[in-house]
Coordinates of C-alpha atoms in Angstrom, one line a residue:
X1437 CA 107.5 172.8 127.4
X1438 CA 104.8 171.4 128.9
X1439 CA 103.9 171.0 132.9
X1440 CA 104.4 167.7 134.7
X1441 CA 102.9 166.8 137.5
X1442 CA 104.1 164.9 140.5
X1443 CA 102.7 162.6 142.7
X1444 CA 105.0 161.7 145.6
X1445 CA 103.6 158.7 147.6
X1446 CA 106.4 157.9 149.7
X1447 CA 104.3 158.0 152.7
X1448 CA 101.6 155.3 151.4
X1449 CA 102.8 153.3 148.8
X1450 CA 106.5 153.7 150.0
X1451 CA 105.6 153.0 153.8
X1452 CA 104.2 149.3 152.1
X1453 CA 107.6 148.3 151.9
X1454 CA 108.4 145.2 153.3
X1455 CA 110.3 145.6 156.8
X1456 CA 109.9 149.6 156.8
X1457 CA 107.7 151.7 159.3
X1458 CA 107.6 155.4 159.5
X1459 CA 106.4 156.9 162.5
X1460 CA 104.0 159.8 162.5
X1461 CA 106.5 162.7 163.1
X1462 CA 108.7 160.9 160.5
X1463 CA 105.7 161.1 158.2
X1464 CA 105.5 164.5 158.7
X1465 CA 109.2 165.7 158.1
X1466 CA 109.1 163.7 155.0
X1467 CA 105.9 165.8 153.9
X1468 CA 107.7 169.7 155.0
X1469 CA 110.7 168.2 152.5
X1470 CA 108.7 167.3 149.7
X1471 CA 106.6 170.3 150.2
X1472 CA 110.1 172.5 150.0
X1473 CA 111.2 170.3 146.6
X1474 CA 107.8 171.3 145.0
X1475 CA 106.2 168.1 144.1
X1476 CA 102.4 169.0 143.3
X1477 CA 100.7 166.2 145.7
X1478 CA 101.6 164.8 148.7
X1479 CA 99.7 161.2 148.8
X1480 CA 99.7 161.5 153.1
X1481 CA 97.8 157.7 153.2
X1482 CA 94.6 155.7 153.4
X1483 CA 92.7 157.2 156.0
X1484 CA 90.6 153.5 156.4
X1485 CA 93.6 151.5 156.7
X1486 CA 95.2 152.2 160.6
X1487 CA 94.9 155.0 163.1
X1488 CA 98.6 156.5 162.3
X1489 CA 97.2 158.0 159.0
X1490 CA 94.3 159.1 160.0
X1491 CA 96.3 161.1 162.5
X1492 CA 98.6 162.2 160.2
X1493 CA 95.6 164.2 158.1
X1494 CA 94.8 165.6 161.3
X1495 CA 98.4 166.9 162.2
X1496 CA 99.0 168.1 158.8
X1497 CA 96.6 170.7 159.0
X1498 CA 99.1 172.3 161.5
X1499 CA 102.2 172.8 158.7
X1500 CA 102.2 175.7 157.0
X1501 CA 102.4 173.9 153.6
X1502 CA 103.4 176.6 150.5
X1503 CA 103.4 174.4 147.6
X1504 CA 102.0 170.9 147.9
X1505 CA 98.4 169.7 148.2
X1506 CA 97.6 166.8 150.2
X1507 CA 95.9 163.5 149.3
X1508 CA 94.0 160.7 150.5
X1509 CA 94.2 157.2 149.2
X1510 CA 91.5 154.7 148.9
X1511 CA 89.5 152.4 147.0
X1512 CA 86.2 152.2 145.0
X1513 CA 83.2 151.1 147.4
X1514 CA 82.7 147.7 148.5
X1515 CA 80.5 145.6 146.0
X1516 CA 77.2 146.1 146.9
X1517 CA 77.3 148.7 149.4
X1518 CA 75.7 152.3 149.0
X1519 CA 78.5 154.6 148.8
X1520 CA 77.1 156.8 151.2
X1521 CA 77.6 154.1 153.9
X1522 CA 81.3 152.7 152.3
X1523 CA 83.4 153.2 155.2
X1524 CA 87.0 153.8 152.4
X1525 CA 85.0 156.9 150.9
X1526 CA 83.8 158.5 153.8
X1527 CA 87.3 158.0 155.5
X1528 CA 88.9 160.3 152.8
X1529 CA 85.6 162.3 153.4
X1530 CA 86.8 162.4 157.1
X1531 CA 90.5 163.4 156.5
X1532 CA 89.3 166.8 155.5
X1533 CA 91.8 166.9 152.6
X1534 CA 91.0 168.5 148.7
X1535 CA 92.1 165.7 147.1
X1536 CA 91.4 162.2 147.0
X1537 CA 93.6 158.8 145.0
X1538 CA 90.8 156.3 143.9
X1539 CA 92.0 153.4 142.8
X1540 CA 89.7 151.0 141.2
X1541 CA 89.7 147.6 139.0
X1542 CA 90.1 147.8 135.3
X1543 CA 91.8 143.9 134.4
X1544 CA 88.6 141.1 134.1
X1545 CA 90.8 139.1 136.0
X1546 CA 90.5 141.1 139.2
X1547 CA 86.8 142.0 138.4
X1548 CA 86.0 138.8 138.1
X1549 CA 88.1 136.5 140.7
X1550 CA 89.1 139.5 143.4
X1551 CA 85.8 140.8 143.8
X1552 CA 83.9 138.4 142.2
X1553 CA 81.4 140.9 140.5
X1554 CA 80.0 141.6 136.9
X1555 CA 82.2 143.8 134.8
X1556 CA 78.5 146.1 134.5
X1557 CA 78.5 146.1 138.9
X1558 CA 82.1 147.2 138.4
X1559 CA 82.0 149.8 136.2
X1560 CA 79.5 151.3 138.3
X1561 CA 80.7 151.4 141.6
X1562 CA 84.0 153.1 139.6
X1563 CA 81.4 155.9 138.3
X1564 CA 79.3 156.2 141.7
X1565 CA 82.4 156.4 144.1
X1566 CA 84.1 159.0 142.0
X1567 CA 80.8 160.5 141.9
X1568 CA 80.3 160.7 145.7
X1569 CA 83.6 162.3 146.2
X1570 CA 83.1 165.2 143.4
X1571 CA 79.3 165.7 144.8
X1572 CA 81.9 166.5 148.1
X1573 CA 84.1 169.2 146.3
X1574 CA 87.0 167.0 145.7
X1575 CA 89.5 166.8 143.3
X1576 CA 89.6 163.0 142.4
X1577 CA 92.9 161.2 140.7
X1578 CA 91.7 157.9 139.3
X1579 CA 94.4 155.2 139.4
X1580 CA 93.1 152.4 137.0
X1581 CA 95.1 149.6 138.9
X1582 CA 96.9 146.5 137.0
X1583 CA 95.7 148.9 133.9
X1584 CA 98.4 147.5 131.1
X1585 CA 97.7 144.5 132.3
X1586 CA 93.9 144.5 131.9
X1587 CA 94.4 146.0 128.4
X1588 CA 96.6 143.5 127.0
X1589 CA 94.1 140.8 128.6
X1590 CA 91.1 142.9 127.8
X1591 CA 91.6 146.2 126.1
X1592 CA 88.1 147.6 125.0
X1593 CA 86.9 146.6 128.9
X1594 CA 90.5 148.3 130.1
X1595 CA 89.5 151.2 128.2
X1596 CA 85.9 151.2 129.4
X1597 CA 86.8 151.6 133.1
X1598 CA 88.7 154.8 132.0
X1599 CA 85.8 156.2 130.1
X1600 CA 84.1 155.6 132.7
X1601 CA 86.1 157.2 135.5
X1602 CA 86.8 160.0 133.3
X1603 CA 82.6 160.4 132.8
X1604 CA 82.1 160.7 136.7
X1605 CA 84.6 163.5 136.3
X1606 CA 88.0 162.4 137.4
X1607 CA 90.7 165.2 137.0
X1608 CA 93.6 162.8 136.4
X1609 CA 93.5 159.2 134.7
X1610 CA 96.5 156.9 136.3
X1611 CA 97.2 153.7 134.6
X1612 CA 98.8 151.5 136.6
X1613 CA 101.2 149.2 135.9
X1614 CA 100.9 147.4 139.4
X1615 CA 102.3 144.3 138.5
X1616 CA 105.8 146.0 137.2
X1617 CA 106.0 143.4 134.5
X1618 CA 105.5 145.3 131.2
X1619 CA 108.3 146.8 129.0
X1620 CA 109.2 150.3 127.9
X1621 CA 107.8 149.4 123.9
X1622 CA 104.3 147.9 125.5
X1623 CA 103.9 150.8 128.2
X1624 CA 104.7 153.4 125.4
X1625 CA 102.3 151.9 122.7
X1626 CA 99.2 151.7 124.9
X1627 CA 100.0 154.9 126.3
X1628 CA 99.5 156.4 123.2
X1629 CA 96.1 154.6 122.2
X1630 CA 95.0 155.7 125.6
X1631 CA 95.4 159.3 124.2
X1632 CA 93.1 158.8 121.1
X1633 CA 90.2 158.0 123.6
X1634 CA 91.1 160.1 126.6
X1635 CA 90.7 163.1 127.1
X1636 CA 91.0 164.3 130.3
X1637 CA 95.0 164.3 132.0
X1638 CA 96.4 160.8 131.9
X1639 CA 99.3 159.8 134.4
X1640 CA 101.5 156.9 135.2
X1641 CA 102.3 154.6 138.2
X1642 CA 104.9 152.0 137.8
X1643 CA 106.5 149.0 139.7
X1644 CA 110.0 147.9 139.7
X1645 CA 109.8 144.0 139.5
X1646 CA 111.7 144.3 136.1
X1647 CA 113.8 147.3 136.8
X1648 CA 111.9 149.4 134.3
X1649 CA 109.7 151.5 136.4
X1650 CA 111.8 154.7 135.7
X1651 CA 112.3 154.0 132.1
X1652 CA 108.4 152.7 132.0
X1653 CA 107.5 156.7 133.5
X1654 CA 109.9 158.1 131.0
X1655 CA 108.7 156.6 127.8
X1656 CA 104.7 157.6 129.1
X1657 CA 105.6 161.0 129.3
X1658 CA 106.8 161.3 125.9
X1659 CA 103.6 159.1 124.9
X1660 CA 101.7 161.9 126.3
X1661 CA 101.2 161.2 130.2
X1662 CA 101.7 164.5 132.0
X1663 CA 100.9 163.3 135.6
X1664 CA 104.1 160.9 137.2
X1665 CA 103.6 158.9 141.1
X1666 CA 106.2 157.7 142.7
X1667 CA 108.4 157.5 145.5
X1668 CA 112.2 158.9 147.2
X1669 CA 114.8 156.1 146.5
X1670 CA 111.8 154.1 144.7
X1671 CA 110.8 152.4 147.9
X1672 CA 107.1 150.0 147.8
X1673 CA 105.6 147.1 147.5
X1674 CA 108.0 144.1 146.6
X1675 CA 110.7 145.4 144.3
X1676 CA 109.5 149.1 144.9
X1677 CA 107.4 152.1 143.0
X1678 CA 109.0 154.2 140.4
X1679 CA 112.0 156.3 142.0
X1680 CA 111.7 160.1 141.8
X1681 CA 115.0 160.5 142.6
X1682 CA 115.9 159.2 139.3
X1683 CA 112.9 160.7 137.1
X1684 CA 113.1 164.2 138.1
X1685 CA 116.9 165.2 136.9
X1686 CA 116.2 163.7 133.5
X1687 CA 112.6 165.2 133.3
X1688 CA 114.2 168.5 134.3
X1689 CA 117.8 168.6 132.7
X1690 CA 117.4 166.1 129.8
X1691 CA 113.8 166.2 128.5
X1692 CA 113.3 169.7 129.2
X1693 CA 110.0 169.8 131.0
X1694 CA 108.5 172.5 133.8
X1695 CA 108.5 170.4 136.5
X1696 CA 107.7 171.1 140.1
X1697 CA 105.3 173.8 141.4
X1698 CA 108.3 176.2 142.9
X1699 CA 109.5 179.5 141.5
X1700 CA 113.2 178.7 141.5
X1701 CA 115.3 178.4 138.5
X1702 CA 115.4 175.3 136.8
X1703 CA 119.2 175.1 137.7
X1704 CA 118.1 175.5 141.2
X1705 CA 115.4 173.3 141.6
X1706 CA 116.8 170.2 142.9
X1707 CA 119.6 171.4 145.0
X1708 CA 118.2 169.4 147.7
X1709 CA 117.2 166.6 145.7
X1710 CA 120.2 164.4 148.2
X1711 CA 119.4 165.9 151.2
X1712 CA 115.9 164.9 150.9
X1713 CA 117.1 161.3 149.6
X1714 CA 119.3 161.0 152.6
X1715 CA 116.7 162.1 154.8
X1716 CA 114.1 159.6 153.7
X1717 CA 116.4 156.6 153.7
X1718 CA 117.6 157.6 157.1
X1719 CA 113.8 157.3 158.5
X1720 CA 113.2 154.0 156.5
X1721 CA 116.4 152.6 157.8
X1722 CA 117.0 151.5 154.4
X1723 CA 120.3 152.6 153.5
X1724 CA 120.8 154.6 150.2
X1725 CA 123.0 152.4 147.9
X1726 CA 126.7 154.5 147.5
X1727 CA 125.9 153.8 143.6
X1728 CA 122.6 155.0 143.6
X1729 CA 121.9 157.4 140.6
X1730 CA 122.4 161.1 141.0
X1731 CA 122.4 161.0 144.8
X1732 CA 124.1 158.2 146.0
X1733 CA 127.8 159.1 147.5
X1734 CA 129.6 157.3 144.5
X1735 CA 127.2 158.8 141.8
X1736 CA 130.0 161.0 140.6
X1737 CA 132.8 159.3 141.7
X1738 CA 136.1 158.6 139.6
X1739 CA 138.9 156.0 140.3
X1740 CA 141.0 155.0 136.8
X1741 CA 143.3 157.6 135.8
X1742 CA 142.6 158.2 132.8
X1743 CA 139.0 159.0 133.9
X1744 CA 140.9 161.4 136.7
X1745 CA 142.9 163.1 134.6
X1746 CA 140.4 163.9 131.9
X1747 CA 138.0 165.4 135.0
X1748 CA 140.3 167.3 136.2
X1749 CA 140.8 169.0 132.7
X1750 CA 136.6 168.9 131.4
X1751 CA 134.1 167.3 133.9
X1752 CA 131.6 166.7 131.3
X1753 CA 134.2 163.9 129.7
X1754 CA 132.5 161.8 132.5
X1755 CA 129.9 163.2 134.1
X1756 CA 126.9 163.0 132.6
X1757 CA 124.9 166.4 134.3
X1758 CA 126.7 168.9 136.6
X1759 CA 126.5 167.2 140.3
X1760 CA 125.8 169.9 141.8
X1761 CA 122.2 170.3 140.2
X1762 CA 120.9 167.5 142.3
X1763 CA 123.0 168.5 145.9
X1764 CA 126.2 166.1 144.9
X1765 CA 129.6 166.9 144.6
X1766 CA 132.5 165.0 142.2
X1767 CA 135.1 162.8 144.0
X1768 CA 138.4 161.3 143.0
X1769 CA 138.9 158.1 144.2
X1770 CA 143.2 157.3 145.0
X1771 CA 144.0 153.5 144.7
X1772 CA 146.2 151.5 143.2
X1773 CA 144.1 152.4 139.7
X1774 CA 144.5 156.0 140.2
X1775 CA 147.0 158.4 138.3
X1776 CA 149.6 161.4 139.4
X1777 CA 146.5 163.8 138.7
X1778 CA 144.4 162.2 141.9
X1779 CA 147.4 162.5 144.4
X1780 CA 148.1 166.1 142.9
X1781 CA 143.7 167.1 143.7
X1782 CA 144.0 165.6 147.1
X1783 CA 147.2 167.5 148.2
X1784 CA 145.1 170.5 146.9
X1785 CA 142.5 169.9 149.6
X1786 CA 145.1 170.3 152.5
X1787 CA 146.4 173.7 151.1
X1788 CA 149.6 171.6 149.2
X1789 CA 150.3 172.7 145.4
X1790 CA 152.0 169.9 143.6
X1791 CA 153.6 169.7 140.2
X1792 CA 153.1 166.5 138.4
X1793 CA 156.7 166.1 138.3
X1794 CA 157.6 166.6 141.9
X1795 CA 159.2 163.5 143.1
X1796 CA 156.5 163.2 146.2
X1797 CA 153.7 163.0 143.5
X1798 CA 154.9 159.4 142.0
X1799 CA 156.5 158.6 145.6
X1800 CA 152.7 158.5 147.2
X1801 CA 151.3 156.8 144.4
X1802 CA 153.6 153.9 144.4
X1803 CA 153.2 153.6 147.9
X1804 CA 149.6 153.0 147.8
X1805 CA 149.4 150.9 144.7
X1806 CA 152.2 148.6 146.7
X1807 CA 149.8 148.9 149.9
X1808 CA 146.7 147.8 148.1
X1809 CA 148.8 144.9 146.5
X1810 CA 149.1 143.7 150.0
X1811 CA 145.2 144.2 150.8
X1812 CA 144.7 147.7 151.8
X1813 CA 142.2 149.6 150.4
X1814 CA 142.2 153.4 149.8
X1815 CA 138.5 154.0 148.4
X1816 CA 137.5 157.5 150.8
X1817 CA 140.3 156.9 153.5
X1818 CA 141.1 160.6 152.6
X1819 CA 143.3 161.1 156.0
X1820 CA 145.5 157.7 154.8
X1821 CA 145.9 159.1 151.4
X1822 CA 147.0 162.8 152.9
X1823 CA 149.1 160.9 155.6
X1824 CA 151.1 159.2 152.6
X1825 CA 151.7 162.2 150.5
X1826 CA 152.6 164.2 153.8
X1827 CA 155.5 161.0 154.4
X1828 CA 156.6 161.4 150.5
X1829 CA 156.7 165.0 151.2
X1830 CA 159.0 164.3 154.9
X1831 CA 156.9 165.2 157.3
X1832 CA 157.6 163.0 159.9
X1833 CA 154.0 161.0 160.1
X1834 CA 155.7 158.6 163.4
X1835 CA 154.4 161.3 166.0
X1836 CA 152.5 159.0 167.7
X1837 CA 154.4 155.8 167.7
X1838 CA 153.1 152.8 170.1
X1839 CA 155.9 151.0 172.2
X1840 CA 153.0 148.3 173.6
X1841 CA 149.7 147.7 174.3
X1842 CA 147.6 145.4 175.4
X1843 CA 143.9 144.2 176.1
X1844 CA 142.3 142.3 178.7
X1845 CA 138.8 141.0 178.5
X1846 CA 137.2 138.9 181.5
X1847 CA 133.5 137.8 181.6
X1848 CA 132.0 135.8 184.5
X1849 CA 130.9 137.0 187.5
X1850 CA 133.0 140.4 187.2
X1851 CA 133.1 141.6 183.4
X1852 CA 135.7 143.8 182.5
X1853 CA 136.9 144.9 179.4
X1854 CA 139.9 147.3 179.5
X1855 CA 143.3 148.3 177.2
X1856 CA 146.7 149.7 178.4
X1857 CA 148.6 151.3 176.1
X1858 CA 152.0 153.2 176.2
X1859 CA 153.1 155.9 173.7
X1860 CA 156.0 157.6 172.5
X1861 CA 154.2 161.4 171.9
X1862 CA 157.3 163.6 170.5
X1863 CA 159.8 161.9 172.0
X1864 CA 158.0 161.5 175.2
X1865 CA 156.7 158.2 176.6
X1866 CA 153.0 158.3 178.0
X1867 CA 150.7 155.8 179.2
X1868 CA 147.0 155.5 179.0
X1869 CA 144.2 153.3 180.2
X1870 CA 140.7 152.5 178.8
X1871 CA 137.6 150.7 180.3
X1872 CA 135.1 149.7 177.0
X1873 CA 132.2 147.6 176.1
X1874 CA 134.3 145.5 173.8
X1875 CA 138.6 145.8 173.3
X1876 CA 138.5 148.1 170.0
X1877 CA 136.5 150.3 172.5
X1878 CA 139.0 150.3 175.2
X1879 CA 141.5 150.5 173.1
X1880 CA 140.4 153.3 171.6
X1881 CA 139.9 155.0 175.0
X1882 CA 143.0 154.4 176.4
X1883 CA 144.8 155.8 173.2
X1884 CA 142.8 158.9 173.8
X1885 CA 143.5 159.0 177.5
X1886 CA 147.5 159.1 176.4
X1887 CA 147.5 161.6 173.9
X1888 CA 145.1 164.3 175.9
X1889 CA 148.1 164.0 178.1
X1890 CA 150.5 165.8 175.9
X1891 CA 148.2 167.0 173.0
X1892 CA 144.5 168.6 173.8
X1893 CA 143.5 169.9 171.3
X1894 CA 142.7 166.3 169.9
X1895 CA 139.8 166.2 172.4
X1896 CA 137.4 167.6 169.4
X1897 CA 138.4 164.9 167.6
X1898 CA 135.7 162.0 167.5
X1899 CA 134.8 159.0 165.6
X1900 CA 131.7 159.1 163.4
X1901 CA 131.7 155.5 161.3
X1902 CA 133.9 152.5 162.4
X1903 CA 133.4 149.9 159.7
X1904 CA 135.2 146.0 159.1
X1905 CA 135.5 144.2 155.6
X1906 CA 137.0 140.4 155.9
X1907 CA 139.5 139.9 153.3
X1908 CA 139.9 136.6 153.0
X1909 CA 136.7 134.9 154.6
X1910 CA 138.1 131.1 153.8
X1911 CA 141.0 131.8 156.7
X1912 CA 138.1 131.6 158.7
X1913 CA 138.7 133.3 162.4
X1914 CA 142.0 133.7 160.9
X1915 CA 141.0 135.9 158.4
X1916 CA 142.8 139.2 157.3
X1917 CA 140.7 142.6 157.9
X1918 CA 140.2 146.0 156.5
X1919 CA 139.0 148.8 159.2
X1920 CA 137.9 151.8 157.8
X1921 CA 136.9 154.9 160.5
X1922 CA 135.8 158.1 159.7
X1923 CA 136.5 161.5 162.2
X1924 CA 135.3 164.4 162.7
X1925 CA 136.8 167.7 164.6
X1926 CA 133.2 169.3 164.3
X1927 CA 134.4 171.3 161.2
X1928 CA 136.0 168.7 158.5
X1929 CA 135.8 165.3 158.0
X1930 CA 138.1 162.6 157.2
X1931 CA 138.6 158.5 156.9
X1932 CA 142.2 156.2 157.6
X1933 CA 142.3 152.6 156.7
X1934 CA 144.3 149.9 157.9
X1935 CA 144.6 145.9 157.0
X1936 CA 145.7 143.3 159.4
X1937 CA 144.6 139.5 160.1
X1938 CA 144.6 140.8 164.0
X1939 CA 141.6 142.8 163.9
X1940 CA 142.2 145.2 167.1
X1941 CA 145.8 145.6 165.3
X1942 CA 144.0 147.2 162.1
X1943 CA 141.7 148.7 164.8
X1944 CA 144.8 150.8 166.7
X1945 CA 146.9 151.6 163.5
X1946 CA 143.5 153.1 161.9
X1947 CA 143.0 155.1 165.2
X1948 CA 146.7 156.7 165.1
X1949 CA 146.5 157.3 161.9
X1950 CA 143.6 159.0 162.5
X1951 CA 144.4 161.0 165.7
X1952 CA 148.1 161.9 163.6
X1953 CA 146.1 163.2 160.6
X1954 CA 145.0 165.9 162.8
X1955 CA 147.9 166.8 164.4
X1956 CA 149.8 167.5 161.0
X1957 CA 146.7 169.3 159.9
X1958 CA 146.5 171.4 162.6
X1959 CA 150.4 172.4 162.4
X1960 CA 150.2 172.9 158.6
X1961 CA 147.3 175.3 158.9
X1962 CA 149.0 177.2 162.2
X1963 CA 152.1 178.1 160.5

C-alpha cells in the first residue's frame, strides 16, 4: 500500500488551544516522543510569532532526532512588501530548519476583506514567498488555508492558488479545511477534483467544529490525499485539529497503509501510541477523556455481563482491534450489571481460581449489586471488589475495625486541624493521632499512625488519587457521597470505594478498606 505521511503539529497549532501553554522543555519532550512514534514532520512553531519558539528551533538542534524532520510555520509575505525584507519568511529562514509550513489565502473572501488585496496581488505573493524559501534550499508544504471553503465559494480561483503554489515548486499541497464546517461527502468530492488538476502530493488539515475532522482526514485519503496534519488528543484552535490518536490505528490496522517512517512491524508500531497520549495531555493539563478512542482508560472497557462473559471466551466479540496495538489493555468492569464471569477474572488477578458454581462466586455478586442499590459504586474500586469476594470466601475482612474517632478543626488565631482515632488491630486496641491541612487529611494520618504501630509493613502503602462524587446534589450540604482512592505499594495498584452522606465517614471506611486490602494481600501471597 501506499505511504502516508504525517504531519504532527501539536506544538503549533495544538499549543493555540484556548487555556493551554506548553513550556519550552515541555515542547521538547513532546518532539523526542513523536520523533520515537515516527511521524515524518515535527511542525516545532512559527518562528515570528514569540521568543519561546524561536528558542525551541534553536534547542532542537541539540536532540539527536532519528526519524522526524522539523518544521517551521508561517505565512505568505505581507501585501506589498519585498519578500526579501518580510520579517515571517526570513524568520523560518532564521530557524535554521529544512522544512518550512506556508500557509497562504485561497477563499476570495479572505483575499479580498482580510487582506484587502487583488486576487492577481495574491496569487503572487503565494508564488514569490514559496519561491524565496526554495531559492533557500527548503522543502516547502503549502497549506491552502479555508481551501474547501474557497472552492465551494470560488472553485476555479480555489484551484488557481494551488496551481500556483504547486508552479513555485511546493512539495506538498495542504487543503485546509480551517473552518471545520464541511462534511465527509463535500471534503471527499473536492478532494478528488483536486487530483485531476494536481499533481504534485496533496494533503489534508481538518478542524473539529462538527466532529468530523477524523472522518474528514479519512475519506481524503481514500480520495487520494497521502499527506495527514494533525495533533495528539486532537487539541487546537476552538473545537481542536484532527486527532492522530484516532487516525493512525485505523490508517494502520483498518485501511492498510505504510504509515510512519520507523522500521518496526506494523503490529509494533503504535505500542506507545497511550503513553505518548498520556504524556501530552499531562503537559497541556487537559485531561484525556476515560472514553477517549483507543487510548483512553475506558477504551476497552466492559461492564454488562453478557459483554463479560462473551470476552472472556473471544475478545474480538467486542473489541473492535487488539488493545494492546495501541499500548491499552482490556478491563472488566464489576457492578451491579456485571455477571459471575467478572467476579471469577478478578479473583484470578489475586492468585484465586473460582468455579462459576462456587457458592462465593454468586455470594460477591449479590453483595455488590445490593451495595450499588444503595449508592455505591464499584467502576475500578478493584481492592472493594477483591475485599468482597475475600468476605464471600471467609476471610475475615474486620482486621482493622475502628471503635471511635474523631476530628477537631479550629481556625482563628491558632489553626489546627487534627483527628484521633482508636483501633482494634487483631484483637488489639491502638490509638493514633494526626495533624492535616484539612480533617480527611488528619484523619488519614492518624489511621496510619495506629496501624504502623502493630503492622509496618503498611508504611509502603500510599495514596495516589483521592476523588468525591455527590450523589444526590438536591440534599444540598446534606448530600450523600462517593469517595473513591487509589493506592499504591510501589509495585501494584489498587482503588476502594465507599458511600456515606458524612463525607469524612466515606473518607475513613475507604482508607481501611484500603489499608486492609493490603494486609490480606500480603498474607495470601506469604503463605
Amino acid at each position: 500500500m501506499d505511504y502516508i505521511e504525517i504531519l504532527d503539529t501539536t506544538l503549533r497549532d495544538g499549543a493555540q488551544t484556548t487555556g493551554l501553554s506548553f513550556t519550552l522543555e515541555e515542547k521538547l519532550k513532546i518532539a523526542e516522543k513523536l520523533d520515537e512514534l515516527g511521524v515524518d514532520y515535527i511542525e516545532g512553531g512559527w518562528p515570528a510569532s514569540n521568543p519561546k519558539d524561536y528558542e525551541f528551533f534553536r534547542k532542537i538542534k541539540d536532540l539527536a532526532l532519528t526519524h522526524s524532520e522539523i518544521a517551521a510555520f508561517g505565512s505568505t509575505a505581507k501585501i506589498g512588501t519585498p519578500v526579501k525584507h518580510d520579517i515571517s519568511l526570513n524568520s523560518i529562514l532564521d530557524a535554521d530548519v529544512s522544512v518550512a509550513v506556508l500557509f497562504g489565502k485561497s477563499w476570495t473572501l479572505h483575499v479580498k476583506r482580510v487582506l484587502k488585496c487583488s486576487l492577481e496581488e495574491n496569487l503572487e505573493t503565494i508564488y514569490n514567498s514559496i519561491d524565496y524559501l526554495k531559492k533557500h534550499g527548503l522543502k516547502v508544504i503549502f497549506d491552502a488555508e479555508h481551501f474547501f471553503d474557497g472552492y465551494l465559494d470560488d472553485p476555479s480561483y480555489a484551484i488557481e492558488v494551488l496551481k500556483t503554489a504547486e508552479q513555485a515548486g511546493a512539495e506538498v499541497i495542504v487543503l485546509a479545511d480551517t473552518n471545520g464546517g464541511n462534511l465527509p461527502s463535500t471534503i471527499a468530492r473536492i478532494v478528488s477534483n483536486v487530483k485531476t488538476v494536481i499533481k504534485k502530493k496533496i494533503g489534508i488539515h481538518t478542524h473539529n467544529d462538527s466532529g468530523l475532522a477524523v472522518a474528514n482526514s479519512l475519506v481524503s485519503v481514500e480520495a487520494g490525499v497521502r499527506h495527514i496534519q494533525g495533533t495528539i488528543n486532537g487539541l487546537g484552535e476552538r473545537c481542536g485539529n484532527a486527532d492522530l490518536v484516532q487516525i493512525l490505528p485505523p490508517l494502520i490496522f483498518k485501511m492498510g497503509y505504510n504509515v510512519l517512517r520507523t522500521n518496526l512491524p506494523r503490529e509494533e508500531k503504535l505500542k506507545k501510541l497511550r503513553e505518548i497520549s498520556t504524556y501530552v495531555s499531562e503537559a497541556s493539563s487537559i485531561p484525556l477523556s476515560p472514553y477517549h478512542p483507543y487510548v483512553g482508560e475506558y477504551a476497552f472497557s466492559h461492564k454488562g455481563g453478557v459483554h463479560i462473559d462473551a470476552v472472556l471466551k473471544e475478545k474480538k466479540a467486542y473489541e473492535h482491534i487488539d488493545p494492546a496495538l495501541v499500548g491499552n489493555y482490556t478491563r472488566l468492569v464489576v457492578s451491579d450489571q456485571a455477571g459471575r464471569s467478572a467476579i471469577i477474572q478478578e479473583a484470578s488477578y489475586i492468585g484465586l481460581k473460582l468455579s462459576k458454581d462456587h457458592p462465593a462466586v454468586e455470594k460477591a455478586l449479590q453483595e455488590i449489586k445490593e451495595r450499588e442499590a444503595k449508592g455505591y459504586r464499584f467502576d475500578n474500586a478493584t481492592g472493594s471488589i477483591r475485599l468482597t469476594i475475600l468476605k464471600a470466601l471467609g476471610y475475615n475482612i474486620d482486621r482493622l475495625k475502628v471503635i471511635s474517632w474523631r476530628t477537631f478543626v479550629e481556625k482563628g488565631p491558632t489553626d489546627r486541624v487534627e483527628a484521633v482515632i482508636t483501633l482494634q488491630v487483631d484483637g488489639d486496641i491502638v490509638h493514633g493521632i494526626g495533624h492535616g491541612v484539612g480533617p480527611v487529611h488528619a484523619l488519614d494520618l492518624a489511621l496510619r499512625d495506629a496501624v504502623l504501630r502493630r503492622i509496618p509493613y503498611l508504611e509502603s502503602v500510599r495514596l495516589i488519587n483521592y476523588k468525591v462524587s455527590v450523589v444526590d446534589a438536591g440534599e444540598g450540604t446534606g448530600a450523600a457521597v462517593r469517595v473513591f482512592i487509589e493506592f499504591t505499594d510501589g509495585k501494584s495498584r489498587w482503588a476502594c470505594t465507599a458511600y456515606s452522606r458524612n463525607i469524612l465517614e466515606a473518607s475513613l471506611t475507604a482508607l481501611i478498606e484500603g489499608y486492609t486490602y493490603k494486609i490480606l494481600i500480603h498474607e495470601i501471597q506469604t503463605i
